[in-house]
């Protein structure tokens, strides 16, 4: 017989593990991955693969050669970051830029702090915002969605995102009504084309310009339901986030529908769904108590709308989540879970 | 000289003087006195901020020194172990006092339960710190008094004066570096480390065991345990050894370093440090004596002839 | 169905010995009876080396307010009074007795007849319970007579009998409820009288439907006793959780159950009280579950206090070769032993053998701040934070975060996906914070 | 004191930016290019050297209570001189450095050196100390500027070595923090090993 | 509206620490704990407001009329230094609790670019009157406080983590500040 | 540390002396650098003027109330042999990406065409908005007459190719030219109508 083992209680452990959580998230992203491949074809595959491989490589290399700690490369978190980074960039992004993004995500935003669990900011978003600011040109020229089975060969036509187009046109002094009805004249490769913001059904399904993973609200919601059922995420952040966006944009829309577009548009366009379900829910960089999570979601929603409506950027989701990430420690400090026996109740 | 220069001179001087005057009067009116000696004393202290003096930091210690010297005209009981007598006499000089001479001390490890002497009986699975294990059970070697070998003391030492010997599984104190701050004594949950006087030429004799179990039980866990047989007690001519709870203790203030007890001890629980080897008998050659590591030479102990040990209960 | 709201987990139940009736374990050749078996001060031996003792004879007296009498569990000769390694793994004083025959004290009623009518008064009951050395058999071994003496200014109005047995593997309470249902109810009535209340709830988790049914049927004949079925959730057996589940009263942080008018006792305690009061029988034996996945016959034994655990294991089929861990108690709160030769004491509810493959803990990874530990903590604490504060030796902060509220149920560590040793650190923190508070009190 | 040691300590061992972490505002703000960093570094060095010299010269004439105000006036004068000269003779640099030129006044290094060193040491020592510290500061700023410019603009001292886009962030505010952070980490590693 | 723009701009868009690089030393130095960062922010708010008022007055009514604006640096620093010292002395005597809360940070403030920087920025804006200057100063101080508070929260959080050896301390603090600045860039264009 | 005793008098005197010397020295330096500073400023302005209007030997400088906006514009009319060769107008826009005003110099030939443009001040994002100084962007204005060259980016229905990913800066740039142009037009018309609503201020140069 071997030597007996002594340890503190408890002596049994539940079957939950980091790996199960992370691969659960990967699994939940499969619908969105499929949609992105459907609309962007091989480009999507390329960006996804490079991003995932680069993220995992940097994590491995830094752990092995710089930190010299245990290797945790197969726990799946680098893969999640990789996929989410790819989800947040246009499908035609040059390879070297993706690699820089992966390096920033993993090297600067995650491993500098000690790896999984220690980063105060969402790594994929840090990578994305870093790229957005560094390479605004490349990061804002979106390939037009081109369904795989539509019979056309893929060409390098780029188009705007509905949000970007709307914002640009509004700044140019047009009204919402006008933009939606008449579309925008654009010069693409010297030719004049008319761009029209797609209708809501198309937007829901993902047939619009945008980052790889953000386009299809339906696919993202399917993944989110899966994660909710598996209890990988909780409902607080998504509900508070979506709710505050709807309420805030709703109020603006009621004030003047000519300047402010309706809440539905805000919901289905841009990276809102991706952010709400996959990025604002990253447990590492968000508050822990249910109350704190509600506050977090609320803050994200408000900042998102402020940036979308008044800021320089057409899209505010990434910034909003990052800014609220910074608030997370304070929220954790301020909103504690309710303790048993805290209040006398007889 | 043109207008600009004149204006410049006038207005700047005005501002300057206004500031000076206002400040002067305000300073006078709102004066708060702080003893300037504190700063001077603080400068002398080693600023290791180790807490060895019992205060959170050197600054607090300086304050305490100044306050005590102002109040009691002495600084008895206050000592900086890091700076030692040199610093304390300097402080005393600043404060116009005589510092008490403290005998230099050094930490010693009173346990020889190395992997060889006290083999492992169970596995421990959990965070590797001594406090944990001490709260949980007796430890891997089963001795409820012995060193747990997880190195809380080493972590506590701010002066790199300790390290864990992988082979013996015991911490080792590097005497040259030890400043007797007592951090390790504090850290050890089992009170195994003791501060003792350095002694003449660093020679020391001490019982390297604190097991209070009866001999038989103690020996079951560890070959070199003190079994409380009292032989050393009998042989000591200077009353330096006391017996209590099946355990011998050597008072360093009384011990004359005669080494009688060392030979007498049947288990080899009494250790001598920094004595020249007696007679170069082949088995007794110190096989592993690094210049800086002086501790429980497991090998030496092992070479002692086994004696009948049924003395205990 | 009732249960508590905050937190909780549901580990695999593994009640392997459910269907094995309580067997009487043969009397061993020698017993070792530690003199500190209950919470509070150790008792003082009143016998000497060489004394002849009978079963049920007082051998150590609890003199402090919180301490209990200890009686011999066998008849024979006192070999010596010496240190022995007990559950805690540290040397403790114990009385060694060599067994000679099985001669019981004359006062003990050895008959099987169930005695229903209660003749003693409230105070006599309490005195009897004190005399007979009854302590709580639910785990903490708190002297039962102390619990019955409600502090001045407080008033108890409800007795709760804890038949939850929420720990996986353990079945001793379950078997007792099935086999000694009536006695338990009589014991309950005695406790009600001792406490001066006219209502008692018995809480049982609904993974023991036959016990619920059995007791419900019997309880019809007893006034004021009600049996409740509870949803299975660990740690429902924790008294604060049980009170919350049954009555929705919340014991304030740092306070005792009497604060909300409740007193909680284990079913085993109720049975022991019955025997003490009605049969004059001191607490010298108890039901212990011996179980483990590799064990041949997981069983429930009626064991004399002081018997080595090894004898139980031997009887249940011998120590399996792949035993990696021996636990006294259940897998969630029990204590790992570093040897099998440890005497059974009043507080031992089970001996659990864990096989090699389940011995090793999960590898420790970084905390991913998933908040699982927070959501399962039945005390509404933030285990991750408490553990971090302890790890970084920020004990003042830990105190502010109410580390002392932790009841060491282990739910947090059980659920942590990163396998963090949360409870280990929290235990350390509680220990240090306790020290700090005590020092503060001194100053 | 060994004057060489006195001079060289500011470079690595006691580098005001990397080790003492003083004067971080200009360090971060103006180093979007190597030339700006150098300019700022030299301006600070000038003030540092001059004020060190003057302070050590008049240290015995100044009553203790007005020591600090006097030093501040001296430093501020040199800062203003730098300001005026730069505006006249290097207007482009003046514009690029903007508000951070007058802010040399509040740079802790300058006052710290005047108060901590020059007011106690001889003229020569103070001069050398000022030079050393100033050069260390200039070196740090130039290094930081060079790294940021290289990464953010693909050029060093305006000499472009890659065509096309570089990583813009590095010449913006986040880049300043991040590059300095990693430079310090690198230097710590380097200092530990040597 | 104008005031709102000034406020939003000073707090979020051109945050004094994260975008303008003023007051970095205290930002890194005393942000170890949330409580100290609150104290420091309070002290900055107090001094910054008073300093801005006085320097603005001196600039408008002394330096500008006499055409000696080149003395701006030297006179501002003199004023700020004496002001800080004065506040310190007075606080120490008059309100020890307030001194305990704010006073220990006061010496740090003299060599804090934020105060001087805001004073310089205020007089450099031609369209600022005294009220706007004060609003600007208060908002800048609040921006400083916000950055400090967020940063202190994160650093307290990081204290509980084991950051890799090489990055521990200042490097990780700077990287964190960098990412924070990155996040705050989202506010660009708001005004 | 040789310390001098502090008394009220010597403190005040010391400070007085130090501030006195300091301001004296500064006043001196100021006087010395006054001229170079003025020249440097001038040189900068003139450099821009020279860039946007062809060779002139005399400048006529005056300010004009703008057609829109608040700050008046500076007109620099360049004459060669007393013949108008071009008008350099310093115009501005507050609508840049950075809150800092964008200042540009626009040169018009007497027939109203844009001769050239020069950026005097801008703090746009390096790599993006700053590309407004690049010839690729600027050259598209050369020789165009705003009468038939709509000074708006193409997205807004104009004729100007915006800088990639810096539409905002491009708009601001166009806006500044437009302002200069409109003011110029107004001025020309006004001059024709002989209405003197502008302050003229003649100054000889060179
Ligand atoms: C110091 C102390 C005093 C106690 N006093 C009382 C009491 O007066 N009344 C009571 O009902 N229980 C009392 N208890 C018992 C506790 O409520 C509890 O039942 C006991 O600690 C065992 O609980 P557990 O098995 O849930 O851990 C006391 C416990 C302690 C430690
Ligand atoms: C986490 C936890 C779980 C517990 N589970 C049980 C249990 O399942 N059954 C039980 O009788 N007591 C359990 N207890 C002990 C009870 O809290 C309480 O002490 C006991 O019911 C009091 O009865 P006693 O004094 O008769 O032992 C548990 C305690 C804790 C802290
Ligand atoms: C860090 C950063 C700086 C920017 N700076 C400018 C700028 O200086 N000028 C500008 O017009 N747009 C700038 N932009 C881009 C604007 O946010 C906006 O995307 C763009 O002007 C819209 O124009 P487009 O339709 O040509 O893409 C910047 C973007 C980023 C991320
Ligand atoms: C629900 C969920 C959401 C996640 N979202 C992100 C994310 O947005 N960005 C990211 O880099 N990692 C994400 N991760 C992976 C992981 O938590 C992340 O890499 C850590 O922040 C790294 O410390 C997510 C993980 C889970 C379980
Ligand atoms: S060995 Fe112990 S006493 Fe000696 S310096 Fe280290 S901690 Fe202090
Ligand atoms: S001496 Fe004490 S602290 Fe050091 S390793 Fe041994 S048990 Fe641990
Ligand atoms: S062990 Fe303590 S902290 Fe952990 S879940 Fe149980 S009560 Fe909460
Ligand atoms: S359950 Fe574990 S991983 Fe999750 S927050 Fe708690 S300690 Fe961290
Ligand atoms: S340099 Fe700006 S605060 Fe120190």
Short mmCIF file of C-alpha atoms in Angstrom, two decimals, chain C residues 69-340:
data_model
loop_
_atom_site.label_atom_id
_atom_site.label_comp_id
_atom_site.label_asym_id
_atom_site.label_seq_id
_atom_site.Cartn_x
_atom_site.Cartn_y
_atom_site.Cartn_z
CA UNK C 69 -18.38 13.39 31.67
CA UNK C 70 -16.78 10.35 30.17
CA UNK C 71 -17.75 6.81 31.05
CA UNK C 72 -16.02 3.57 30.49
CA UNK C 73 -17.31 1.75 27.45
CA UNK C 74 -16.03 -1.64 28.58
CA UNK C 75 -15.39 -3.52 31.75
CA UNK C 76 -11.85 -4.36 32.75
CA UNK C 77 -8.67 -2.96 34.19
CA UNK C 78 -7.19 0.45 33.64
CA UNK C 79 -3.83 -0.24 32.07
CA UNK C 80 -2.51 3.29 32.22
CA UNK C 81 -3.32 6.88 31.58
CA UNK C 82 -1.05 8.08 28.88
CA UNK C 83 -0.82 10.10 25.71
CA UNK C 84 -2.32 8.73 22.56
CA UNK C 85 -2.58 10.14 19.09
CA UNK C 86 -6.21 10.87 18.41
CA UNK C 87 -8.12 12.34 15.47
CA UNK C 88 -6.27 15.60 15.77
CA UNK C 89 -3.00 13.74 15.24
CA UNK C 90 -1.49 15.34 18.30
CA UNK C 91 -0.78 13.54 21.53
CA UNK C 92 -3.74 13.70 23.88
CA UNK C 93 -4.34 12.17 27.25
CA UNK C 94 -6.36 8.96 27.16
CA UNK C 95 -7.38 6.17 29.50
CA UNK C 96 -6.19 2.74 28.34
CA UNK C 97 -8.43 -0.09 29.48
CA UNK C 98 -7.82 -3.81 29.04
CA UNK C 99 -11.14 -5.52 28.44
CA UNK C 100 -12.24 -8.26 30.76
CA UNK C 101 -15.75 -9.58 30.12
CA UNK C 102 -18.71 -7.24 29.67
CA UNK C 103 -19.98 -6.26 33.05
CA UNK C 104 -22.38 -3.31 33.01
CA UNK C 105 -23.06 -0.86 35.72
CA UNK C 106 -26.07 -2.03 37.76
CA UNK C 107 -28.07 1.14 37.20
CA UNK C 108 -28.29 0.71 33.49
CA UNK C 109 -31.51 -0.69 32.16
CA UNK C 110 -30.34 -3.26 29.63
CA UNK C 111 -33.79 -4.32 28.48
CA UNK C 112 -35.06 -3.76 24.94
CA UNK C 113 -38.40 -2.45 26.07
CA UNK C 114 -39.26 1.01 24.87
CA UNK C 115 -40.08 3.21 27.80
CA UNK C 116 -42.37 6.06 26.84
CA UNK C 117 -43.53 7.93 29.88
CA UNK C 118 -41.19 10.63 31.08
CA UNK C 119 -40.98 10.89 34.81
CA UNK C 120 -38.24 13.42 35.30
CA UNK C 121 -38.73 17.14 35.60
CA UNK C 122 -37.06 19.76 33.42
CA UNK C 123 -34.13 20.30 35.74
CA UNK C 124 -33.72 16.61 36.43
CA UNK C 125 -33.55 15.97 32.70
CA UNK C 126 -30.79 18.48 32.27
CA UNK C 127 -28.88 17.10 35.21
CA UNK C 128 -29.29 13.58 33.88
CA UNK C 129 -28.04 14.57 30.47
CA UNK C 130 -25.06 16.23 32.07
CA UNK C 131 -24.35 13.23 34.26
CA UNK C 132 -24.57 10.75 31.45
CA UNK C 133 -22.03 12.67 29.40
CA UNK C 134 -24.27 13.36 26.45
CA UNK C 135 -22.72 15.50 23.77
CA UNK C 136 -23.98 16.41 20.35
CA UNK C 137 -23.46 13.54 17.95
CA UNK C 138 -23.88 15.68 14.85
CA UNK C 139 -20.21 16.45 14.60
CA UNK C 140 -19.11 19.24 16.88
CA UNK C 141 -19.68 17.19 20.06
CA UNK C 142 -20.98 20.13 22.02
CA UNK C 143 -22.11 19.17 25.53
CA UNK C 144 -25.88 18.82 25.23
CA UNK C 145 -26.82 19.99 28.69
CA UNK C 146 -25.28 23.39 27.95
CA UNK C 147 -27.52 23.74 24.94
CA UNK C 148 -30.58 23.07 27.05
CA UNK C 149 -29.72 25.80 29.49
CA UNK C 150 -31.00 28.78 27.58
CA UNK C 151 -29.02 31.89 28.54
CA UNK C 152 -30.82 34.54 30.51
CA UNK C 153 -32.76 37.01 28.44
CA UNK C 154 -33.15 34.58 25.56
CA UNK C 155 -36.08 32.31 25.01
CA UNK C 156 -36.26 29.12 23.03
CA UNK C 157 -39.55 28.21 21.42
CA UNK C 158 -38.62 25.51 18.97
CA UNK C 159 -36.53 22.37 19.07
CA UNK C 160 -35.13 21.20 15.80
CA UNK C 161 -33.98 17.65 15.34
CA UNK C 162 -31.38 17.35 12.65
CA UNK C 163 -31.94 14.26 10.58
CA UNK C 164 -30.51 15.80 7.47
CA UNK C 165 -27.26 13.88 7.17
CA UNK C 166 -26.24 15.93 4.17
CA UNK C 167 -22.68 14.61 4.07
CA UNK C 168 -22.19 12.14 1.24
CA UNK C 169 -21.44 8.52 2.23
CA UNK C 170 -22.63 8.77 5.84
CA UNK C 171 -25.72 6.76 6.80
CA UNK C 172 -25.58 6.35 10.54
CA UNK C 173 -28.35 8.85 11.27
CA UNK C 174 -30.47 7.35 8.51
CA UNK C 175 -30.19 3.83 9.90
CA UNK C 176 -30.85 5.09 13.38
CA UNK C 177 -34.02 6.84 12.25
CA UNK C 178 -35.25 3.68 10.55
CA UNK C 179 -34.38 1.34 13.37
CA UNK C 180 -34.88 3.46 16.45
CA UNK C 181 -37.57 5.85 15.27
CA UNK C 182 -39.71 5.64 18.33
CA UNK C 183 -36.81 6.08 20.73
CA UNK C 184 -35.71 9.15 18.81
CA UNK C 185 -39.16 10.65 19.13
CA UNK C 186 -39.24 9.94 22.85
CA UNK C 187 -35.77 11.52 23.10
CA UNK C 188 -37.14 14.49 21.25
CA UNK C 189 -40.00 14.80 23.69
CA UNK C 190 -37.52 14.67 26.57
CA UNK C 191 -35.42 17.38 24.96
CA UNK C 192 -38.55 19.49 24.45
CA UNK C 193 -39.34 19.13 28.11
CA UNK C 194 -35.78 19.90 29.11
CA UNK C 195 -35.81 22.96 26.95
CA UNK C 196 -39.29 23.99 27.96
CA UNK C 197 -40.76 24.19 24.46
CA UNK C 198 -43.82 22.47 23.09
CA UNK C 199 -42.89 22.29 19.46
CA UNK C 200 -40.26 20.30 17.64
CA UNK C 201 -39.44 20.01 13.96
CA UNK C 202 -37.56 17.11 12.50
CA UNK C 203 -35.85 17.95 9.22
CA UNK C 204 -34.92 15.12 6.86
CA UNK C 205 -33.67 15.43 3.29
CA UNK C 206 -35.89 13.76 0.75
CA UNK C 207 -33.24 11.33 -0.40
CA UNK C 208 -34.34 9.34 2.66
CA UNK C 209 -38.05 8.90 1.85
CA UNK C 210 -38.53 5.79 3.98
CA UNK C 211 -37.09 7.51 7.03
CA UNK C 212 -39.40 10.47 6.45
CA UNK C 213 -42.37 8.18 6.10
CA UNK C 214 -41.43 6.09 9.10
CA UNK C 215 -40.96 9.07 11.39
CA UNK C 216 -44.03 10.87 10.07
CA UNK C 217 -46.15 7.85 10.87
CA UNK C 218 -44.70 7.51 14.34
CA UNK C 219 -44.88 11.22 15.04
CA UNK C 220 -48.66 11.09 14.89
CA UNK C 221 -48.57 9.69 18.40
CA UNK C 222 -46.37 12.46 19.73
CA UNK C 223 -47.63 15.87 20.50
CA UNK C 224 -45.93 18.86 18.97
CA UNK C 225 -43.49 16.95 16.76
CA UNK C 226 -43.60 17.58 13.04
CA UNK C 227 -41.48 15.94 10.37
CA UNK C 228 -40.39 17.94 7.29
CA UNK C 229 -38.92 16.72 4.08
CA UNK C 230 -36.18 18.95 2.70
CA UNK C 231 -34.70 19.34 -0.74
CA UNK C 232 -31.29 17.68 -0.99
CA UNK C 233 -28.65 20.33 -0.70
CA UNK C 234 -25.39 20.45 1.17
CA UNK C 235 -24.85 21.86 3.86
CA UNK C 236 -28.48 21.70 4.94
CA UNK C 237 -27.33 19.95 8.11
CA UNK C 238 -25.53 23.07 9.24
CA UNK C 239 -27.71 24.35 12.03
CA UNK C 240 -28.09 27.86 10.69
CA UNK C 241 -29.07 26.53 7.29
CA UNK C 242 -31.46 24.04 8.80
CA UNK C 243 -33.14 26.71 10.87
CA UNK C 244 -33.44 28.89 7.81
CA UNK C 245 -34.86 26.04 5.77
CA UNK C 246 -37.42 24.98 8.33
CA UNK C 247 -38.49 28.28 9.83
CA UNK C 248 -37.09 30.96 7.53
CA UNK C 249 -35.43 32.50 10.59
CA UNK C 250 -31.92 33.74 10.03
CA UNK C 251 -29.45 33.40 12.87
CA UNK C 252 -27.55 36.70 12.96
CA UNK C 253 -23.90 36.64 12.11
CA UNK C 254 -21.80 35.65 15.09
CA UNK C 255 -24.80 34.67 17.19
CA UNK C 256 -26.15 31.34 18.47
CA UNK C 257 -29.38 29.69 17.31
CA UNK C 258 -31.15 30.62 20.55
CA UNK C 259 -31.06 34.16 19.29
CA UNK C 260 -33.94 33.19 17.02
CA UNK C 261 -35.49 30.86 19.56
CA UNK C 262 -34.19 27.60 18.17
CA UNK C 263 -32.06 24.79 19.50
CA UNK C 264 -30.78 22.16 17.11
CA UNK C 265 -29.94 18.58 18.03
CA UNK C 266 -28.91 15.65 15.99
CA UNK C 267 -31.13 12.54 15.82
CA UNK C 268 -28.31 10.54 17.37
CA UNK C 269 -28.27 12.96 20.25
CA UNK C 270 -31.98 12.53 20.69
CA UNK C 271 -31.51 8.78 20.82
CA UNK C 272 -28.67 9.12 23.32
CA UNK C 273 -30.85 11.37 25.43
CA UNK C 274 -33.59 8.78 25.37
CA UNK C 275 -31.20 6.11 26.58
CA UNK C 276 -29.69 8.34 29.21
CA UNK C 277 -32.93 9.56 30.67
CA UNK C 278 -35.12 6.51 30.32
CA UNK C 279 -32.55 3.77 30.61
CA UNK C 280 -29.91 5.45 32.72
CA UNK C 281 -27.35 4.60 30.11
CA UNK C 282 -24.37 6.92 29.72
CA UNK C 283 -23.02 7.75 26.29
CA UNK C 284 -20.43 5.04 25.74
CA UNK C 285 -21.38 3.71 22.36
CA UNK C 286 -22.55 5.20 19.11
CA UNK C 287 -23.43 4.31 15.54
CA UNK C 288 -20.57 4.72 13.11
CA UNK C 289 -20.68 4.30 9.35
CA UNK C 290 -17.74 2.50 7.77
CA UNK C 291 -17.75 3.07 4.07
CA UNK C 292 -15.72 3.59 0.94
CA UNK C 293 -16.02 2.65 -2.70
CA UNK C 294 -13.44 -0.12 -2.49
CA UNK C 295 -14.54 -1.44 0.85
CA UNK C 296 -16.09 -4.90 0.65
CA UNK C 297 -19.06 -4.36 2.98
CA UNK C 298 -19.84 -0.76 3.76
CA UNK C 299 -21.71 -1.04 7.07
CA UNK C 300 -23.12 0.74 10.07
CA UNK C 301 -21.82 -0.43 13.43
CA UNK C 302 -22.78 0.21 16.99
CA UNK C 303 -19.34 0.85 18.43
CA UNK C 304 -17.99 1.24 21.94
CA UNK C 305 -16.14 4.52 22.40
CA UNK C 306 -12.41 3.98 22.37
CA UNK C 307 -12.37 1.18 19.81
CA UNK C 308 -9.67 1.52 17.19
CA UNK C 309 -11.01 2.40 13.76
CA UNK C 310 -9.03 -0.48 12.34
CA UNK C 311 -11.35 -2.94 14.05
CA UNK C 312 -14.35 -1.48 12.26
CA UNK C 313 -12.62 -1.58 8.96
CA UNK C 314 -11.52 -5.16 9.57
CA UNK C 315 -15.09 -6.16 10.27
CA UNK C 316 -16.33 -4.43 7.15
CA UNK C 317 -14.06 -6.47 4.95
CA UNK C 318 -10.56 -5.27 5.68
CA UNK C 319 -8.57 -2.29 4.49
CA UNK C 320 -8.56 -2.30 0.69
CA UNK C 321 -5.15 -2.14 -0.96
CA UNK C 322 -5.94 1.00 -2.88
CA UNK C 323 -6.78 3.10 0.15
CA UNK C 324 -5.27 6.52 -0.31
CA UNK C 325 -6.94 8.43 2.44
CA UNK C 326 -8.72 7.56 5.65
CA UNK C 327 -11.23 10.10 6.82
CA UNK C 328 -12.92 10.39 10.11
CA UNK C 329 -16.34 11.78 9.31
CA UNK C 330 -17.76 12.66 5.91
CA UNK C 331 -15.88 13.67 2.79
CA UNK C 332 -16.86 17.35 3.01
CA UNK C 333 -16.01 18.14 6.60
CA UNK C 334 -14.22 15.08 7.88
CA UNK C 335 -10.64 14.92 9.01
CA UNK C 336 -8.01 12.97 7.14
CA UNK C 337 -6.13 10.62 9.43
CA UNK C 338 -2.50 9.75 9.08
CA UNK C 339 -3.00 6.29 10.49
CA UNK C 340 -5.85 3.93 10.95
#
